[in-house]
GROMACS .gro file of C-alpha atoms in nm:
model
  390
    1MET     CA    1 -10.185   5.074 -12.247
    2ARG     CA    2 -10.039   5.065 -12.615
    3ARG     CA    3  -9.724   4.929 -12.719
    4PRO     CA    4  -9.497   5.227 -12.714
    5ALA     CA    5  -9.414   5.350 -12.993
    6ALA     CA    6  -9.069   5.263 -13.137
    7ALA     CA    7  -8.845   5.562 -13.077
    8LYS     CA    8  -8.910   5.488 -12.750
    9LEU     CA    9  -8.814   5.083 -12.760
   10ALA     CA   10  -8.498   5.163 -12.942
   11PRO     CA   11  -8.255   5.185 -12.628
   12MET     CA   12  -8.416   4.839 -12.449
   13ASN     CA   13  -8.437   4.679 -12.816
   14ARG     CA   14  -8.016   4.767 -12.827
   15THR     CA   15  -7.971   4.591 -12.502
   16LEU     CA   16  -8.184   4.296 -12.525
   17ARG     CA   17  -8.069   4.205 -12.921
   18ALA     CA   18  -7.678   4.194 -12.741
   19VAL     CA   19  -7.814   3.962 -12.486
   20ILE     CA   20  -8.016   3.726 -12.762
   21MET     CA   21  -7.668   3.723 -12.954
   22VAL     CA   22  -7.525   3.619 -12.668
   23LEU     CA   23  -7.770   3.349 -12.637
   24THR     CA   24  -7.753   3.257 -13.016
   25SER     CA   25  -7.372   3.225 -12.994
   26ALA     CA   26  -7.442   2.988 -12.685
   27CYS     CA   27  -7.688   2.772 -12.873
   28THR     CA   28  -7.426   2.616 -13.123
   29GLY     CA   29  -7.312   2.277 -13.072
   30ASP     CA   30  -7.239   1.972 -13.283
   31GLY     CA   31  -7.635   1.850 -13.219
   32THR     CA   32  -7.541   1.545 -13.063
   33GLY     CA   33  -7.717   1.652 -12.724
   34PRO     CA   34  -7.717   1.451 -12.393
   35THR     CA   35  -7.771   1.079 -12.389
   36PRO     CA   36  -8.061   0.955 -12.291
   37GLY     CA   37  -8.181   0.862 -11.928
   38VAL     CA   38  -7.836   1.036 -11.784
   39PRO     CA   39  -7.992   1.332 -11.598
   40VAL     CA   40  -7.782   1.640 -11.679
   41ALA     CA   41  -7.716   1.939 -11.500
   42TYR     CA   42  -7.736   2.310 -11.637
   43PRO     CA   43  -7.667   2.631 -11.380
   44SER     CA   44  -7.945   2.857 -11.327
   45GLY     CA   45  -7.755   3.150 -11.184
   46GLY     CA   46  -8.040   3.207 -10.955
   47THR     CA   47  -8.110   3.095 -10.612
   48THR     CA   48  -8.405   2.946 -10.439
   49LEU     CA   49  -8.607   2.891 -10.803
   50ALA     CA   50  -8.947   2.911 -10.823
   51GLY     CA   51  -9.162   2.709 -11.105
   52LEU     CA   52  -9.024   2.597 -11.409
   53ALA     CA   53  -9.218   2.615 -11.768
   54ALA     CA   54  -9.125   2.476 -12.164
   55VAL     CA   55  -9.156   2.762 -12.353
   56ALA     CA   56  -9.059   2.925 -12.695
   57LEU     CA   57  -8.954   3.270 -12.586
   58LEU     CA   58  -8.655   3.315 -12.822
   59ASN     CA   59  -8.901   3.236 -13.080
   60ASP     CA   60  -8.579   3.050 -13.266
   61SER     CA   61  -8.819   2.697 -13.318
   62ARG     CA   62  -8.684   2.563 -12.983
   63ILE     CA   63  -8.789   2.531 -12.670
   64ASP     CA   64  -8.649   2.751 -12.369
   65LEU     CA   65  -8.653   2.641 -12.047
   66ILE     CA   66  -8.730   2.980 -11.782
   67THR     CA   67  -8.781   2.952 -11.404
   68VAL     CA   68  -8.775   3.237 -11.139
   69ASP     CA   69  -8.501   3.383 -10.904
   70ARG     CA   70  -8.726   3.442 -10.587
   71ASP     CA   71  -8.404   3.539 -10.400
   72GLY     CA   72  -8.207   3.767 -10.715
   73GLY     CA   73  -8.590   3.868 -10.822
   74SER     CA   74  -8.513   3.781 -11.194
   75ILE     CA   75  -8.628   3.535 -11.469
   76ARG     CA   76  -8.349   3.242 -11.563
   77LEU     CA   77  -8.364   3.105 -11.891
   78LEU     CA   78  -8.198   2.860 -12.068
   79PRO     CA   79  -8.185   2.860 -12.400
   80GLY     CA   80  -8.265   2.563 -12.626
   81ARG     CA   81  -7.985   2.384 -12.858
   82ALA     CA   82  -7.954   2.130 -13.089
   83GLY     CA   83  -8.050   1.760 -12.918
   84GLY     CA   84  -8.184   1.851 -12.652
   85ALA     CA   85  -7.934   1.987 -12.481
   86PHE     CA   86  -7.931   2.386 -12.371
   87GLY     CA   87  -7.719   2.717 -12.357
   88GLU     CA   88  -7.577   2.925 -12.045
   89ALA     CA   89  -7.854   3.058 -11.808
   90VAL     CA   90  -7.946   3.440 -11.881
   91GLY     CA   91  -8.102   3.623 -11.607
   92LEU     CA   92  -8.398   3.884 -11.733
   93THR     CA   93  -8.547   4.126 -11.517
   94ALA     CA   94  -8.847   4.041 -11.403
   95GLY     CA   95  -8.951   4.360 -11.119
   96ASP     CA   96  -9.017   4.321 -10.769
   97ASP     CA   97  -9.083   3.986 -10.636
   98PRO     CA   98  -9.190   3.750 -10.936
   99ILE     CA   99  -9.311   3.402 -10.841
  100GLN     CA  100  -9.373   3.239 -11.137
  101ALA     CA  101  -9.281   3.310 -11.524
  102THR     CA  102  -9.444   3.185 -11.846
  103ALA     CA  103  -9.507   3.286 -12.175
  104GLY     CA  104  -9.782   3.320 -12.471
  105ASP     CA  105  -9.888   3.492 -12.734
  106VAL     CA  106 -10.121   3.806 -12.600
  107ASN     CA  107 -10.153   3.972 -12.971
  108GLY     CA  108 -10.172   3.710 -13.186
  109ASP     CA  109  -9.896   3.812 -13.414
  110GLY     CA  110  -9.715   3.498 -13.388
  111VAL     CA  111  -9.436   3.610 -13.080
  112PRO     CA  112  -9.402   3.440 -12.758
  113ASP     CA  113  -9.507   3.761 -12.517
  114LEU     CA  114  -9.321   3.686 -12.184
  115ILE     CA  115  -9.575   3.711 -11.866
  116VAL     CA  116  -9.480   3.725 -11.474
  117MET     CA  117  -9.660   3.668 -11.180
  118ARG     CA  118  -9.530   3.879 -10.896
  119HIS     CA  119  -9.627   3.819 -10.557
  120LEU     CA  120  -9.625   4.066 -10.277
  121VAL     CA  121  -9.653   4.392 -10.518
  122ASN     CA  122  -9.971   4.256 -10.654
  123THR     CA  123  -9.889   4.255 -10.963
  124LEU     CA  124  -9.901   4.027 -11.292
  125SER     CA  125  -9.665   4.142 -11.544
  126VAL     CA  126  -9.627   4.173 -11.930
  127GLN     CA  127  -9.350   4.224 -12.180
  128LEU     CA  128  -9.475   4.174 -12.544
  129GLY     CA  129  -9.244   4.026 -12.753
  130LEU     CA  130  -9.113   4.191 -13.092
  131GLY     CA  131  -8.884   3.933 -13.255
  132GLY     CA  132  -8.533   3.839 -13.261
  133GLY     CA  133  -8.561   3.760 -12.899
  134ALA     CA  134  -8.613   4.085 -12.768
  135LEU     CA  135  -8.924   4.254 -12.549
  136ALA     CA  136  -9.114   4.598 -12.508
  137PRO     CA  137  -9.067   4.759 -12.193
  138ARG     CA  138  -9.294   4.582 -11.880
  139VAL     CA  139  -9.668   4.703 -11.833
  140ASP     CA  140  -9.819   4.625 -11.520
  141TYR     CA  141 -10.167   4.474 -11.451
  142PRO     CA  142 -10.268   4.553 -11.111
  143LEU     CA  143 -10.477   4.279 -10.852
  144ARG     CA  144 -10.677   4.261 -10.550
  145ASN     CA  145 -10.411   4.084 -10.357
  146HIS     CA  146 -10.073   3.868 -10.373
  147GLY     CA  147 -10.018   3.721 -10.722
  148ASN     CA  148  -9.942   3.374 -10.723
  149ARG     CA  149 -10.022   3.199 -11.055
  150VAL     CA  150 -10.122   3.282 -11.406
  151VAL     CA  151 -10.226   3.035 -11.702
  152VAL     CA  152 -10.233   3.114 -12.060
  153VAL     CA  153 -10.579   3.021 -12.247
  154ASP     CA  154 -10.770   3.154 -12.512
  155LEU     CA  155 -11.132   3.125 -12.325
  156ASN     CA  156 -11.306   3.325 -12.606
  157GLY     CA  157 -11.192   3.162 -12.938
  158ASP     CA  158 -11.029   3.497 -13.080
  159GLY     CA  159 -10.683   3.344 -13.141
  160LEU     CA  160 -10.519   3.535 -12.910
  161GLY     CA  161 -10.437   3.415 -12.535
  162ASP     CA  162 -10.562   3.545 -12.257
  163LEU     CA  163 -10.455   3.530 -11.919
  164VAL     CA  164 -10.587   3.378 -11.591
  165ALA     CA  165 -10.489   3.517 -11.256
  166ALA     CA  166 -10.485   3.344 -10.937
  167HIS     CA  167 -10.437   3.545 -10.619
  168ASP     CA  168 -10.494   3.565 -10.237
  169GLY     CA  169 -10.295   3.598  -9.905
  170SER     CA  170 -10.304   3.917  -9.630
  171GLY     CA  171 -10.668   3.649  -9.462
  172GLN     CA  172 -10.848   3.752  -9.830
  173PRO     CA  173 -10.966   3.423  -9.994
  174ILE     CA  174 -10.823   3.285 -10.388
  175TYR     CA  175 -10.971   3.541 -10.664
  176LEU     CA  176 -10.905   3.453 -11.032
  177THR     CA  177 -10.913   3.735 -11.232
  178VAL     CA  178 -10.975   3.681 -11.644
  179PHE     CA  179 -10.768   3.931 -11.867
  180LEU     CA  180 -10.841   3.947 -12.250
  181GLY     CA  181 -10.574   3.991 -12.510
  182SER     CA  182 -10.581   4.223 -12.783
  183ARG     CA  183 -10.456   4.304 -13.113
  184THR     CA  184 -10.278   4.605 -12.957
  185GLY     CA  185 -10.141   4.402 -12.674
  186GLU     CA  186 -10.296   4.539 -12.395
  187LEU     CA  187 -10.460   4.297 -12.152
  188HIS     CA  188 -10.856   4.381 -12.056
  189GLN     CA  189 -10.994   4.325 -11.750
  190LEU     CA  190 -11.285   4.137 -11.809
  191GLN     CA  191 -11.355   3.940 -11.462
  192GLU     CA  192 -11.274   3.911 -11.145
  193LEU     CA  193 -11.477   3.585 -10.959
  194GLY     CA  194 -11.434   3.532 -10.582
  195THR     CA  195 -11.419   3.223 -10.387
  196ASP     CA  196 -11.467   3.158 -10.015
  197TYR     CA  197 -11.127   2.898 -10.040
  198PHE     CA  198 -10.827   2.992  -9.963
  199THR     CA  199 -10.390   2.931 -10.041
  200THR     CA  200 -10.359   2.861 -10.427
  201GLU     CA  201 -10.094   2.599 -10.496
  202ASP     CA  202 -10.106   2.565 -10.849
  203LEU     CA  203 -10.372   2.682 -11.195
  204VAL     CA  204 -10.413   2.462 -11.488
  205ALA     CA  205 -10.650   2.501 -11.790
  206GLY     CA  206 -10.802   2.233 -11.966
  207ASP     CA  207 -11.173   2.098 -12.095
  208PHE     CA  208 -11.292   1.877 -11.828
  209ASP     CA  209 -11.613   1.913 -11.988
  210GLY     CA  210 -11.600   1.853 -12.362
  211ASP     CA  211 -11.784   2.161 -12.482
  212GLY     CA  212 -11.532   2.288 -12.673
  213HIS     CA  213 -11.465   2.625 -12.374
  214PRO     CA  214 -11.138   2.583 -12.210
  215ASP     CA  215 -11.196   2.570 -11.837
  216VAL     CA  216 -10.941   2.616 -11.512
  217ALA     CA  217 -10.858   2.458 -11.228
  218VAL     CA  218 -10.742   2.575 -10.920
  219ALA     CA  219 -10.470   2.362 -10.692
  220THR     CA  220 -10.557   2.508 -10.287
  221SER     CA  221 -10.437   2.356  -9.911
  222ASP     CA  222 -10.770   2.476  -9.802
  223PRO     CA  223 -10.924   2.181  -9.640
  224ARG     CA  224 -11.216   2.183  -9.759
  225ALA     CA  225 -11.129   2.087 -10.115
  226ALA     CA  226 -10.825   1.982 -10.307
  227VAL     CA  227 -10.922   2.146 -10.636
  228LEU     CA  228 -11.160   2.404 -10.781
  229VAL     CA  229 -11.277   2.352 -11.116
  230PHE     CA  230 -11.430   2.674 -11.298
  231HIS     CA  231 -11.581   2.579 -11.621
  232GLY     CA  232 -11.519   2.821 -11.923
  233LEU     CA  233 -11.830   2.974 -12.047
  234GLY     CA  234 -11.672   3.033 -12.372
  235THR     CA  235 -11.734   3.393 -12.355
  236GLY     CA  236 -11.445   3.487 -12.126
  237GLU     CA  237 -11.569   3.445 -11.836
  238LEU     CA  238 -11.612   3.157 -11.598
  239ALA     CA  239 -11.852   3.002 -11.360
  240ALA     CA  240 -11.838   2.977 -11.014
  241PRO     CA  241 -11.591   2.691 -10.863
  242VAL     CA  242 -11.722   2.381 -10.867
  243ALA     CA  243 -11.526   2.178 -10.495
  244LEU     CA  244 -11.335   1.875 -10.517
  245PRO     CA  245 -11.306   1.755 -10.136
  246THR     CA  246 -10.957   1.647 -10.023
  247VAL     CA  247 -10.798   1.324  -9.982
  248PRO     CA  248 -10.658   1.351  -9.635
  249ALA     CA  249 -10.508   1.080  -9.376
  250HIS     CA  250 -10.757   1.264  -9.114
  251ALA     CA  251 -11.115   1.411  -9.135
  252GLY     CA  252 -11.058   1.788  -9.129
  253VAL     CA  253 -10.710   1.857  -9.298
  254SER     CA  254 -10.599   1.938  -9.600
  255ASP     CA  255 -10.431   1.676  -9.773
  256GLY     CA  256 -10.134   1.828  -9.877
  257THR     CA  257 -10.219   1.911 -10.209
  258THR     CA  258  -9.954   2.102 -10.396
  259ALA     CA  259  -9.961   2.084 -10.788
  260LEU     CA  260 -10.196   1.983 -11.092
  261ALA     CA  261 -10.129   1.887 -11.444
  262THR     CA  262 -10.415   1.820 -11.699
  263GLY     CA  263 -10.480   1.606 -11.983
  264ASP     CA  264 -10.666   1.308 -12.144
  265LEU     CA  265 -10.569   1.035 -11.983
  266ASN     CA  266 -10.846   0.775 -12.131
  267GLY     CA  267 -10.884   0.899 -12.471
  268ASP     CA  268 -11.247   0.987 -12.378
  269GLY     CA  269 -11.220   1.366 -12.493
  270LEU     CA  270 -11.209   1.461 -12.176
  271ASP     CA  271 -10.927   1.648 -11.971
  272ASP     CA  272 -10.871   1.507 -11.667
  273ILE     CA  273 -10.692   1.593 -11.365
  274VAL     CA  274 -10.406   1.533 -11.186
  275ASN     CA  275 -10.301   1.610 -10.829
  276VAL     CA  276  -9.999   1.515 -10.601
  277CYS     CA  277  -9.966   1.568 -10.234
  278PHE     CA  278  -9.682   1.639 -10.006
  279ASP     CA  279  -9.613   1.570  -9.665
  280LEU     CA  280  -9.928   1.519  -9.534
  281THR     CA  281 -10.049   1.182  -9.746
  282ASN     CA  282  -9.777   1.144  -9.998
  283GLN     CA  283  -9.948   1.052 -10.320
  284LEU     CA  284 -10.096   1.141 -10.634
  285VAL     CA  285 -10.471   1.136 -10.716
  286VAL     CA  286 -10.647   1.098 -11.079
  287ARG     CA  287 -10.960   1.256 -11.118
  288LEU     CA  288 -11.087   1.110 -11.447
  289ALA     CA  289 -11.403   1.306 -11.593
  290THR     CA  290 -11.702   1.142 -11.645
  291ALA     CA  291 -11.868   1.048 -11.994
  292SER     CA  292 -12.162   1.329 -11.923
  293GLY     CA  293 -11.919   1.585 -11.892
  294ALA     CA  294 -12.098   1.678 -11.561
  295GLY     CA  295 -11.811   1.650 -11.264
  296PHE     CA  296 -11.536   1.385 -11.158
  297ALA     CA  297 -11.527   1.001 -11.083
  298ALA     CA  298 -11.397   0.919 -10.726
  299PRO     CA  299 -11.021   0.971 -10.689
  300VAL     CA  300 -10.786   0.701 -10.734
  301VAL     CA  301 -10.491   0.685 -10.531
  302THR     CA  302 -10.130   0.637 -10.586
  303PRO     CA  303  -9.900   0.655 -10.267
  304LEU     CA  304  -9.531   0.801 -10.373
  305ALA     CA  305  -9.236   0.905 -10.199
  306SER     CA  306  -9.264   1.262 -10.121
  307PRO     CA  307  -9.420   1.425 -10.387
  308VAL     CA  308  -9.406   1.841 -10.488
  309ASP     CA  309  -9.489   1.861 -10.852
  310VAL     CA  310  -9.679   1.649 -11.163
  311ALA     CA  311  -9.634   1.675 -11.484
  312LEU     CA  312  -9.796   1.485 -11.840
  313GLY     CA  313  -9.669   1.355 -12.120
  314ASP     CA  314  -9.598   1.084 -12.381
  315LEU     CA  315  -9.244   0.962 -12.249
  316ASP     CA  316  -9.250   0.645 -12.394
  317GLY     CA  317  -9.422   0.749 -12.754
  318ASP     CA  318  -9.726   0.451 -12.758
  319GLY     CA  319 -10.007   0.749 -12.736
  320ARG     CA  320 -10.085   0.734 -12.415
  321LEU     CA  321  -9.988   0.988 -12.130
  322ASP     CA  322  -9.733   0.907 -11.826
  323ALA     CA  323  -9.730   1.149 -11.523
  324VAL     CA  324  -9.431   1.249 -11.356
  325ALA     CA  325  -9.361   1.345 -11.025
  326ALA     CA  326  -9.032   1.506 -10.858
  327ASN     CA  327  -9.034   1.358 -10.477
  328LEU     CA  328  -8.871   1.638 -10.280
  329LEU     CA  329  -8.724   1.435 -10.067
  330THR     CA  330  -8.576   1.106 -10.238
  331GLY     CA  331  -8.382   1.272 -10.487
  332THR     CA  332  -8.631   1.129 -10.800
  333VAL     CA  333  -8.888   1.167 -11.010
  334SER     CA  334  -9.118   0.892 -11.014
  335VAL     CA  335  -9.231   0.850 -11.420
  336LEU     CA  336  -9.578   0.615 -11.431
  337HIS     CA  337  -9.660   0.542 -11.791
  338GLY     CA  338 -10.060   0.529 -11.848
  339LYS     CA  339 -10.212   0.222 -11.949
  340GLY     CA  340 -10.432   0.444 -12.199
  341ASP     CA  341 -10.745   0.382 -11.930
  342GLY     CA  342 -10.700   0.623 -11.694
  343THR     CA  343 -10.441   0.424 -11.457
  344PHE     CA  344 -10.106   0.381 -11.429
  345GLU     CA  345  -9.843   0.106 -11.418
  346PRO     CA  346  -9.634   0.058 -11.139
  347ALA     CA  347  -9.437   0.412 -11.047
  348ARG     CA  348  -9.023   0.353 -11.138
  349ASP     CA  349  -8.791   0.616 -10.945
  350TRP     CA  350  -8.546   0.807 -11.179
  351PRO     CA  351  -8.241   0.969 -10.969
  352VAL     CA  352  -8.231   1.332 -11.036
  353GLY     CA  353  -8.009   1.567 -10.800
  354SER     CA  354  -8.079   1.613 -10.436
  355GLU     CA  355  -8.434   1.798 -10.380
  356PRO     CA  356  -8.618   1.818 -10.691
  357LEU     CA  357  -8.862   2.080 -10.683
  358ALA     CA  358  -9.048   2.207 -11.002
  359LEU     CA  359  -9.098   2.012 -11.318
  360ALA     CA  360  -9.132   2.044 -11.726
  361VAL     CA  361  -9.208   1.768 -11.927
  362PHE     CA  362  -9.164   1.858 -12.346
  363ASP     CA  363  -9.067   1.700 -12.643
  364PHE     CA  364  -8.677   1.816 -12.593
  365ASP     CA  365  -8.434   1.677 -12.897
  366GLY     CA  366  -8.725   1.634 -13.132
  367ASP     CA  367  -8.758   1.241 -13.130
  368GLY     CA  368  -9.137   1.205 -13.076
  369LEU     CA  369  -9.102   1.121 -12.712
  370ALA     CA  370  -9.192   1.343 -12.389
  371ASP     CA  371  -8.833   1.474 -12.189
  372ILE     CA  372  -8.785   1.604 -11.844
  373ALA     CA  373  -8.681   1.853 -11.690
  374ALA     CA  374  -8.618   1.990 -11.296
  375THR     CA  375  -8.546   2.239 -11.089
  376ASP     CA  376  -8.346   2.179 -10.801
  377LEU     CA  377  -8.357   2.295 -10.397
  378VAL     CA  378  -8.033   2.265 -10.281
  379ASP     CA  379  -7.765   2.355 -10.616
  380HIS     CA  380  -8.045   2.541 -10.796
  381ALA     CA  381  -7.960   2.377 -11.110
  382ILE     CA  382  -8.198   2.270 -11.386
  383ARG     CA  383  -8.176   1.914 -11.510
  384VAL     CA  384  -8.255   1.723 -11.773
  385LEU     CA  385  -8.351   1.408 -11.833
  386LEU     CA  386  -8.440   1.309 -12.193
  387SER     CA  387  -8.620   1.006 -12.264
  388LYS     CA  388  -8.476   0.691 -12.425
  389ARG     CA  389  -8.690   0.428 -12.640
  390ASN     CA  390  -8.819   0.090 -12.490
   0.00000   0.00000   0.00000
């Protein structure tokens, strides 16, 4: 499926560029931005939001926020503004039943492409970025079963974004499908890898064994494994999964894992895994990659209020990764400052809405400190909490 001819794109380009003109005017501000430490609520215009990603979709040097409006079946975009502020939300069409949206460069042209996972229609969709905020028509790639999560990562070192899709459901276990990017923008399916485990909760990428080849990890709600680690072979293919056990309150049941984050917590050059567990155990679990690259150390558990999502970033500018967890039932985010050795300071909770659900952590205002954005299950707003020094 090559990129459609320019003549066929003309009507859509005019529409999308008109939308981008509106977004650009909405992004004009005085540059002062919100007050650090005080959450600012931005209406999303949607309901039942799923996921949150910090991406440069408009390709204007500022970071935007995108989430999925599950009820409305659209992508909600908050365009980035100066000073860590965001403009009025705009809806983008996504096809039937979107569940996750992100962006990446699958054809290496330097322009972000929109990538959407669509659940019950068993489909991964891509709209190539054309520059100036315009997007090409949607191209769909079928999956074996229900699409759940997708991550963009260069698996074969060719400089193009590849896609790993996690899909399961209808009585079938988790499958991962690898799609390689290409200069034309057409995705090429390289591998479909089945597992014996059920129900994808999250999907991330990192280098867990230090071999220079990206790996991926899947969070599951299967009582036999909290996380499945798939080591990358450098060719684009993934090895069979290694299961990391749950840390349950009672033997033989799930620990409630809902989300993953990955990053080098102790400076050894290996990415580590942090997962959070909701309801059944309400905990944050740290799994440090071992120096040999052969696996992970024993999990270390920190109790939290009601964590449903987790993200990593340097919130205080000390060069160490900190952890942020969204507590659904207390209206807070827990911030755990990293010590640089794989451990964290005690959690400090910050109020951010009524029921925070999905997180994105990124330096939105360019001050060198990672900031926090969170969706809310009650008012469907996206709240942004800028970090402050000291």
